[in-house]
């Protein structure tokens, strides 16, 4: 296992479907299930769908690498039922020895790691604890694909699979160099962002509005062009101050946000309505009062469905998470605490099609074309922190000529991974956040 951890750290493998947790950090003794999250909960994103269609053998090979290294007997590839049917993957289908396909219900947000573990395995991870405490290791489909490439071919992560979709003539799934500018990427596929639209990095539920000057990172899953006037986008355009003012002034104390919270329905002590009723000053003065905010997965159900007053409890909770981070606090269940999912949980999960309609994106949901050739970039900006943990440390200097896949930054002390050149060229700029490489 130590050899695999070293390869993953040196090749810069991080979670491709979320916050970018270094993949070597998840490997641990005692796991009995390797669970691959290919749910792709966010509407309009088809990155993992295309990966499964084009690279299923490689994904299974990556699973085998992890299972052999960590002594894991069971591998599960979890896919939403309707997408699995489109791919011709049957529930219980064997991909290789010990590895099977598992259909998950067409509900949102079953792709949330904690919800997925419970849905697929029946194991409930205690609040604030890691999946390994229940004997489960979870990787995204693209992550385990990258693990296989790193372990078997010694290839670093220098390309990113992603979906370009939304209000476009035809969605596409592409492979882009890590660090490619959004503006160059969109130009390469002939897509523009009208003044009436925004560019969202991620999905319509949890994604963030970004300028086209931003760049592709190892966690970029989709770029969506969406109108400013649809429900999914309206809330994202509000400022922090506006969200906090609304929470303080118009909450009718109905508790519906808590009743529909997916983590609360698992039995977690997360009550969004109490977060809305709290004040920012009280949270800042006594952070311990809001520790359960750390349990929120930011799915947006409270904001886009539950609240009848158009408040976003999720955005309030995000501010409270910042306070907790500053004070190094988070909720962690005690060893003797027990938790029981709500008996109505299965009835309160949102149908995937209904969720798309609520967000105003249903009409943009179309299967993408796949462009197999990696896009070309004349300049890339390699971020030194594309992962949870310490930023990588540059190991090149301005003026150096580098080749594609060459290390340009080494893993720092602590939780960290290396970064690599995604194109061949010359290093033209370095600071504490990025390394810019331009073709010669």
Coordinates of C-alpha atoms in Angstrom, one line a residue:
X1 CA 0.0 0.0 0.0
X2 CA 2.9 2.3 0.7
X3 CA 4.1 2.1 -2.9
X4 CA 0.7 3.0 -4.2
X5 CA 0.4 5.9 -1.8
X6 CA 3.8 7.2 -3.0
X7 CA 2.8 6.9 -6.7
X8 CA -0.5 8.7 -6.1
X9 CA 1.1 11.5 -4.3
X10 CA 4.0 11.9 -6.8
X11 CA 1.5 11.8 -9.7
X12 CA -0.8 14.4 -8.2
X13 CA -3.9 12.2 -8.0
X14 CA -6.8 14.0 -6.1
X15 CA -10.5 13.6 -5.9
X16 CA -11.8 14.6 -9.3
X17 CA -15.4 14.9 -8.3
X18 CA -15.4 17.1 -5.2
X19 CA -13.1 19.1 -3.0
X20 CA -9.9 17.5 -4.3
X21 CA -8.9 15.4 -1.3
X22 CA -5.5 13.8 -2.1
X23 CA -6.3 10.2 -3.1
X24 CA -3.4 8.6 -1.3
X25 CA -4.8 10.0 2.0
X26 CA -7.9 7.8 1.7
X27 CA -6.0 4.6 1.5
X28 CA -6.1 2.8 4.9
X29 CA -6.2 -0.6 6.4
X30 CA -9.5 -2.1 7.5
X31 CA -11.7 -1.4 4.5
X32 CA -14.0 -4.1 3.2
X33 CA -15.7 -2.1 0.5
X34 CA -14.3 0.1 -2.3
X35 CA -17.2 2.2 -3.5
X36 CA -16.9 4.1 -6.8
X37 CA -19.2 7.1 -7.0
X38 CA -20.3 7.4 -10.6
X39 CA -23.7 8.9 -9.6
X40 CA -23.1 12.4 -11.1
X41 CA -25.8 13.8 -9.0
X42 CA -25.7 17.3 -10.5
X43 CA -28.0 17.8 -13.5
X44 CA -26.4 18.4 -16.9
X45 CA -23.0 16.8 -16.0
X46 CA -22.2 13.8 -18.1
X47 CA -18.4 13.5 -17.5
X48 CA -18.5 10.2 -15.5
X49 CA -21.2 8.9 -17.9
X50 CA -18.9 9.4 -20.9
X51 CA -16.0 7.9 -18.9
X52 CA -18.0 4.8 -18.1
X53 CA -19.0 4.5 -21.7
X54 CA -15.5 5.0 -23.1
X55 CA -13.2 3.7 -20.3
X56 CA -15.1 1.2 -18.3
X57 CA -12.2 -1.4 -18.5
X58 CA -9.7 1.2 -17.2
X59 CA -12.0 2.2 -14.4
X60 CA -12.4 -1.4 -13.3
X61 CA -8.6 -1.8 -13.6
X62 CA -8.1 1.2 -11.3
X63 CA -10.5 -0.4 -8.8
X64 CA -8.5 -3.6 -8.9
X65 CA -5.3 -1.6 -8.1
X66 CA -6.8 -0.2 -5.0
X67 CA -8.4 -3.4 -3.9
X68 CA -5.2 -5.4 -4.3
X69 CA -3.1 -2.8 -2.5
X70 CA -5.5 -2.3 0.5
X71 CA -6.8 -5.9 0.7
X72 CA -10.4 -5.0 -0.1
X73 CA -12.6 -7.9 -1.1
X74 CA -15.6 -6.0 -2.5
X75 CA -15.7 -3.4 -5.2
X76 CA -19.0 -1.5 -6.1
X77 CA -19.5 0.7 -9.0
X78 CA -22.6 2.8 -8.2
X79 CA -24.5 4.4 -11.1
X80 CA -27.9 6.1 -11.1
X81 CA -30.5 3.7 -12.4
X82 CA -31.5 5.6 -15.5
X83 CA -27.9 6.3 -16.6
X84 CA -26.9 2.7 -16.0
X85 CA -29.7 1.6 -18.3
X86 CA -28.5 4.0 -21.0
X87 CA -25.0 2.5 -20.6
X88 CA -26.3 -1.1 -20.7
X89 CA -25.1 -1.8 -17.1
X90 CA -27.4 -4.1 -15.2
X91 CA -27.8 -4.1 -11.4
X92 CA -25.5 -6.7 -10.0
X93 CA -23.5 -7.1 -13.2
X94 CA -20.0 -8.5 -12.5
X95 CA -17.2 -6.4 -14.1
X96 CA -14.3 -8.6 -12.8
X97 CA -13.7 -10.7 -9.7
X98 CA -15.2 -9.0 -6.7
X99 CA -16.4 -5.9 -8.6
X100 CA -20.1 -5.4 -9.4
X101 CA -22.4 -2.7 -10.6
X102 CA -25.0 -1.3 -8.3
X103 CA -27.9 0.8 -9.4
X104 CA -28.8 3.7 -7.2
X105 CA -32.3 5.4 -7.2
X106 CA -32.9 8.4 -9.5
X107 CA -33.0 10.9 -6.6
X108 CA -31.1 13.9 -5.5
X109 CA -28.7 14.0 -3.7
X110 CA -27.9 10.3 -3.6
X111 CA -24.4 11.2 -4.9
X112 CA -23.5 12.8 -1.6
X113 CA -20.9 10.5 -0.2
X114 CA -22.6 9.8 3.1
X115 CA -26.0 9.3 1.5
X116 CA -24.5 7.1 -1.1
X117 CA -22.7 4.8 1.4
X118 CA -26.0 4.3 3.3
X119 CA -28.1 3.8 0.2
X120 CA -25.8 1.3 -1.4
X121 CA -24.3 -0.5 1.6
X122 CA -26.7 0.1 4.5
X123 CA -23.7 1.4 6.5
X124 CA -24.3 4.8 8.3
X125 CA -21.1 6.9 8.7
X126 CA -21.4 8.7 12.1
X127 CA -21.5 12.5 11.8
X128 CA -18.1 14.1 11.4
X129 CA -16.4 10.7 10.8
X130 CA -14.7 9.4 7.7
X131 CA -16.1 6.5 5.6
X132 CA -13.2 4.3 6.6
X133 CA -14.7 4.1 10.1
X134 CA -17.4 2.0 8.5
X135 CA -15.0 0.0 6.4
X136 CA -15.6 1.9 3.2
X137 CA -13.3 3.8 0.9
X138 CA -15.0 6.1 -1.7
X139 CA -13.5 7.4 -4.9
X140 CA -15.1 9.2 -7.9
X141 CA -15.1 7.3 -11.2
X142 CA -12.6 9.7 -12.8
X143 CA -10.4 9.5 -9.7
X144 CA -10.1 5.8 -9.9
X145 CA -9.4 6.0 -13.6
X146 CA -6.5 8.4 -12.7
X147 CA -5.3 6.0 -10.0
X148 CA -5.0 3.2 -12.5
X149 CA -3.0 5.4 -14.9
X150 CA -0.7 6.5 -12.1
X151 CA -0.1 3.1 -10.8
X152 CA 0.2 1.1 -14.0
X153 CA 1.7 3.7 -16.4
X154 CA 3.2 6.2 -14.0
X155 CA 1.1 8.9 -15.6
X156 CA 0.4 12.1 -13.7
X157 CA -2.9 14.0 -13.7
X158 CA -2.4 16.6 -16.5
X159 CA -5.7 16.4 -18.3
X160 CA -9.3 16.8 -17.0
X161 CA -12.4 15.2 -18.4
X162 CA -15.3 17.7 -18.2
X163 CA -18.7 18.5 -19.6
X164 CA -19.5 21.8 -21.4
X165 CA -23.2 22.2 -21.4
X166 CA -26.3 24.2 -20.4
X167 CA -27.8 26.7 -22.9
X168 CA -25.5 25.7 -25.8
X169 CA -26.2 24.4 -29.2
X170 CA -24.9 20.9 -28.3
X171 CA -23.2 19.8 -25.0
X172 CA -19.8 18.2 -25.3
X173 CA -17.5 16.2 -23.1
X174 CA -13.8 17.0 -23.6
X175 CA -10.4 16.3 -22.2
X176 CA -8.6 19.6 -21.4
X177 CA -5.1 20.3 -20.2
X178 CA -5.1 21.1 -16.5
X179 CA -4.6 24.9 -16.2
X180 CA -6.2 25.7 -19.6
X181 CA -8.1 29.0 -19.4
X182 CA -11.9 28.8 -19.6
X183 CA -11.9 31.4 -22.3
X184 CA -9.5 29.3 -24.5
X185 CA -11.5 26.1 -23.7
X186 CA -14.8 27.6 -24.7
X187 CA -13.3 29.1 -27.9
X188 CA -11.9 25.7 -28.8
X189 CA -15.4 24.2 -28.9
X190 CA -17.1 27.3 -30.3
X191 CA -19.1 28.3 -27.2
X192 CA -19.7 31.8 -26.1
X193 CA -21.2 33.2 -22.8
X194 CA -23.8 35.9 -23.7
X195 CA -24.3 38.9 -21.4
X196 CA -27.6 37.4 -20.4
X197 CA -25.9 34.3 -19.0
X198 CA -23.3 33.2 -16.5
X199 CA -20.6 30.6 -16.5
X200 CA -20.9 28.1 -13.7
X201 CA -18.0 25.9 -12.6
X202 CA -19.7 22.7 -11.5
X203 CA -23.4 21.9 -11.4
X204 CA -26.4 24.1 -11.2
X205 CA -27.1 23.1 -7.6
X206 CA -23.6 23.4 -6.0
X207 CA -21.5 25.1 -8.7
X208 CA -20.1 28.6 -8.5
X209 CA -20.3 31.5 -10.9
X210 CA -16.8 32.1 -12.4
X211 CA -15.3 34.5 -14.9
X212 CA -14.0 33.1 -18.1
X213 CA -10.5 34.2 -17.1
X214 CA -10.5 31.3 -14.6
X215 CA -8.7 28.0 -15.4
X216 CA -9.4 24.3 -15.4
X217 CA -8.3 22.5 -12.2
X218 CA -8.2 18.9 -11.2
X219 CA -11.6 19.3 -9.7
X220 CA -13.4 21.0 -12.6
X221 CA -16.2 18.7 -13.5
X222 CA -18.4 20.8 -15.7
X223 CA -18.7 24.3 -17.2
X224 CA -22.3 25.3 -17.7
X225 CA -23.6 28.4 -19.5
X226 CA -27.0 29.2 -18.0
X227 CA -29.4 32.2 -18.1
X228 CA -29.2 34.7 -15.2
X229 CA -33.0 34.4 -14.8
X230 CA -33.5 30.7 -13.9
X231 CA -33.9 29.6 -10.3
X232 CA -30.6 27.8 -10.2
X233 CA -28.7 31.1 -11.0
X234 CA -30.8 33.7 -9.2
X235 CA -29.7 32.6 -5.7
X236 CA -26.0 32.4 -6.8
X237 CA -26.0 36.1 -7.7
X238 CA -26.9 37.3 -4.2
X239 CA -24.2 38.6 -2.0
X240 CA -23.4 37.2 1.4
X241 CA -24.9 40.3 3.1
X242 CA -28.1 39.8 1.1
X243 CA -28.4 36.2 2.1
X244 CA -27.8 37.0 5.8
X245 CA -30.3 39.9 5.8
X246 CA -33.0 37.7 4.2
X247 CA -32.3 34.9 6.8
X248 CA -32.7 37.4 9.6
X249 CA -35.7 39.2 8.4
X250 CA -38.1 36.9 6.4
X251 CA -37.8 33.4 8.0
X252 CA -41.3 32.2 9.0
X253 CA -39.9 29.4 11.2
X254 CA -41.6 26.6 9.4
X255 CA -38.7 24.1 9.8
X256 CA -39.3 22.8 6.2
X257 CA -35.6 23.2 5.4
X258 CA -34.7 20.8 8.2
X259 CA -37.6 18.4 7.3
X260 CA -36.1 18.1 3.8
X261 CA -32.4 18.2 4.6
X262 CA -30.8 15.0 3.3
X263 CA -28.2 14.8 6.1
X264 CA -30.9 15.5 8.7
X265 CA -32.9 12.6 7.2
X266 CA -29.9 10.3 7.8
X267 CA -30.3 11.1 11.5
X268 CA -27.6 13.8 11.6
X269 CA -28.0 16.6 14.2
X270 CA -28.1 19.2 11.5
X271 CA -31.1 21.5 11.7
X272 CA -30.8 24.3 9.0
X273 CA -33.8 26.2 10.4
X274 CA -31.9 26.8 13.7
X275 CA -28.9 28.0 11.7
X276 CA -31.1 30.5 9.9
X277 CA -32.5 31.7 13.2
X278 CA -29.0 32.2 14.7
X279 CA -27.2 35.5 14.1
X280 CA -23.8 36.0 12.6
X281 CA -22.6 37.9 15.7
X282 CA -23.7 35.1 18.0
X283 CA -21.9 32.5 15.8
X284 CA -18.8 34.6 15.9
X285 CA -18.9 35.0 19.6
X286 CA -19.7 31.4 20.5
X287 CA -18.7 29.2 17.5
X288 CA -19.5 26.0 19.5
X289 CA -23.2 26.9 19.0
X290 CA -23.0 26.2 15.3
X291 CA -20.7 23.2 15.2
X292 CA -23.3 21.1 13.4
X293 CA -23.0 23.4 10.4
X294 CA -19.9 21.4 9.5
X295 CA -22.2 18.5 8.7
X296 CA -23.9 20.3 5.7
X297 CA -23.0 18.9 2.3
X298 CA -24.2 22.1 0.5
X299 CA -26.6 20.2 -1.7
X300 CA -29.0 23.2 -2.0
X301 CA -32.2 21.3 -1.3
X302 CA -33.0 23.8 1.5
X303 CA -32.5 26.8 -0.8
X304 CA -33.9 25.6 -4.1
X305 CA -36.8 23.5 -2.8
X306 CA -37.6 23.6 0.9
X307 CA -37.7 27.3 1.7
X308 CA -41.0 29.1 0.9
X309 CA -39.4 32.5 1.6
X310 CA -36.6 32.2 -0.9
X311 CA -34.0 32.1 1.8
X312 CA -30.8 30.1 1.3
X313 CA -30.0 28.3 4.5
X314 CA -27.1 26.7 2.6
X315 CA -25.4 30.1 2.1
X316 CA -25.9 31.0 5.7
X317 CA -24.3 27.7 6.8
X318 CA -21.4 28.3 4.4
X319 CA -20.6 31.5 6.3
X320 CA -20.8 29.6 9.6
X321 CA -18.4 26.9 8.2
X322 CA -15.9 29.7 7.7
X323 CA -16.2 30.7 11.3
X324 CA -15.7 27.0 12.4
X325 CA -12.7 26.7 10.1
X326 CA -11.1 29.8 11.7
X327 CA -11.7 28.4 15.1
X328 CA -10.6 24.8 14.1
X329 CA -14.0 23.4 15.1
X330 CA -16.2 20.8 13.6
X331 CA -18.9 18.4 14.8
X332 CA -17.7 14.8 15.6
X333 CA -19.9 12.2 17.0
X334 CA -18.9 10.5 20.2
X335 CA -18.0 6.8 20.3
X336 CA -21.1 5.9 22.2
X337 CA -23.6 8.0 20.2
X338 CA -26.0 6.3 17.9
X339 CA -27.9 7.7 14.9
X340 CA -31.0 6.4 13.1
X341 CA -32.2 7.6 9.7
X342 CA -35.6 9.2 9.6
X343 CA -38.4 6.7 8.8
X344 CA -39.7 8.9 6.0
X345 CA -36.2 9.4 4.4
X346 CA -36.9 7.5 1.2
X347 CA -40.1 9.5 0.6
X348 CA -38.5 12.9 1.0
X349 CA -35.6 12.4 -1.5
X350 CA -36.2 14.5 -4.6
X351 CA -36.7 12.8 -7.9
X352 CA -33.9 13.7 -10.3
X353 CA -36.2 15.0 -13.1
X354 CA -38.2 17.0 -10.6
X355 CA -35.0 18.5 -9.3
X356 CA -34.0 19.6 -12.8
X357 CA -37.4 21.3 -13.2
X358 CA -37.1 23.1 -9.9
X359 CA -33.7 24.5 -10.9
X360 CA -35.0 25.5 -14.4
X361 CA -32.5 23.4 -16.3
X362 CA -34.5 20.5 -17.4
X363 CA -34.7 21.7 -21.0
X364 CA -30.9 21.8 -21.2
X365 CA -30.4 18.1 -20.3
X366 CA -29.1 16.4 -23.4
X367 CA -26.5 13.8 -24.0
X368 CA -23.2 15.3 -25.0
X369 CA -21.0 14.6 -27.9
X370 CA -17.6 13.2 -27.0
X371 CA -14.4 14.8 -28.4
X372 CA -11.7 12.1 -28.0
X373 CA -8.7 14.2 -28.9
X374 CA -7.2 16.2 -26.0
X375 CA -7.7 20.0 -26.5
X376 CA -4.6 22.0 -27.2
X377 CA -3.6 25.1 -25.1
X378 CA -1.0 27.7 -25.9
X379 CA -0.8 28.7 -22.2
X380 CA -1.7 27.0 -18.9
X381 CA -1.8 28.2 -15.4
X382 CA -1.0 25.4 -13.0
X383 CA -2.4 26.2 -9.5
X384 CA -0.3 25.0 -6.7
X385 CA -3.3 24.3 -4.5
X386 CA -5.8 22.2 -6.4
X387 CA -6.5 20.0 -3.5
X388 CA -7.2 20.0 0.2
X389 CA -4.0 20.4 2.2
X390 CA -0.7 22.2 1.7
X391 CA 0.0 23.8 -1.6
X392 CA 2.7 22.2 -3.7
X393 CA 6.2 23.8 -3.8
X394 CA 7.6 24.9 -7.2
X395 CA 10.6 22.9 -8.4
X396 CA 11.2 24.9 -11.6
X397 CA 12.1 28.5 -12.2
X398 CA 11.1 31.2 -14.7
X399 CA 12.8 30.6 -18.0
X400 CA 13.0 26.8 -17.6
X401 CA 11.8 24.7 -20.6
X402 CA 9.5 21.8 -19.5
X403 CA 8.0 18.8 -21.2
X404 CA 4.4 17.6 -20.8
X405 CA 4.0 15.5 -17.6
X406 CA 7.2 16.9 -16.1
X407 CA 6.9 17.7 -12.3
X408 CA 6.8 21.5 -11.8
X409 CA 6.0 21.5 -8.1
X410 CA 6.7 18.9 -5.4
X411 CA 4.3 17.8 -2.6
X412 CA 4.8 19.9 0.5
X413 CA 5.0 18.5 4.0
X414 CA 1.8 17.2 5.4
X415 CA -1.2 16.4 3.2
X416 CA -0.1 17.5 -0.3
X417 CA 0.5 16.3 -3.9
X418 CA 2.8 17.2 -6.7
X419 CA 1.8 19.3 -9.8
X420 CA 2.9 18.7 -13.4
X421 CA 3.2 20.5 -16.7
X422 CA 0.1 19.8 -18.8
X423 CA 1.8 21.2 -22.0
X424 CA 5.4 21.4 -23.2
X425 CA 6.8 25.0 -23.2
X426 CA 8.6 27.6 -21.1
X427 CA 7.9 28.7 -17.6
X428 CA 7.1 32.4 -17.8
X429 CA 5.7 33.2 -14.3
X430 CA 5.8 31.8 -10.8
X431 CA 4.3 33.1 -7.5
X432 CA 2.9 31.5 -4.3
X433 CA -0.3 30.4 -6.1
X434 CA 0.5 29.4 -9.7
X435 CA 3.0 28.5 -12.4
X436 CA 2.4 29.8 -15.9
X437 CA 3.7 27.8 -18.9
X438 CA 3.5 29.0 -22.5
X439 CA 4.3 27.1 -25.6
X440 CA 7.5 28.1 -27.4

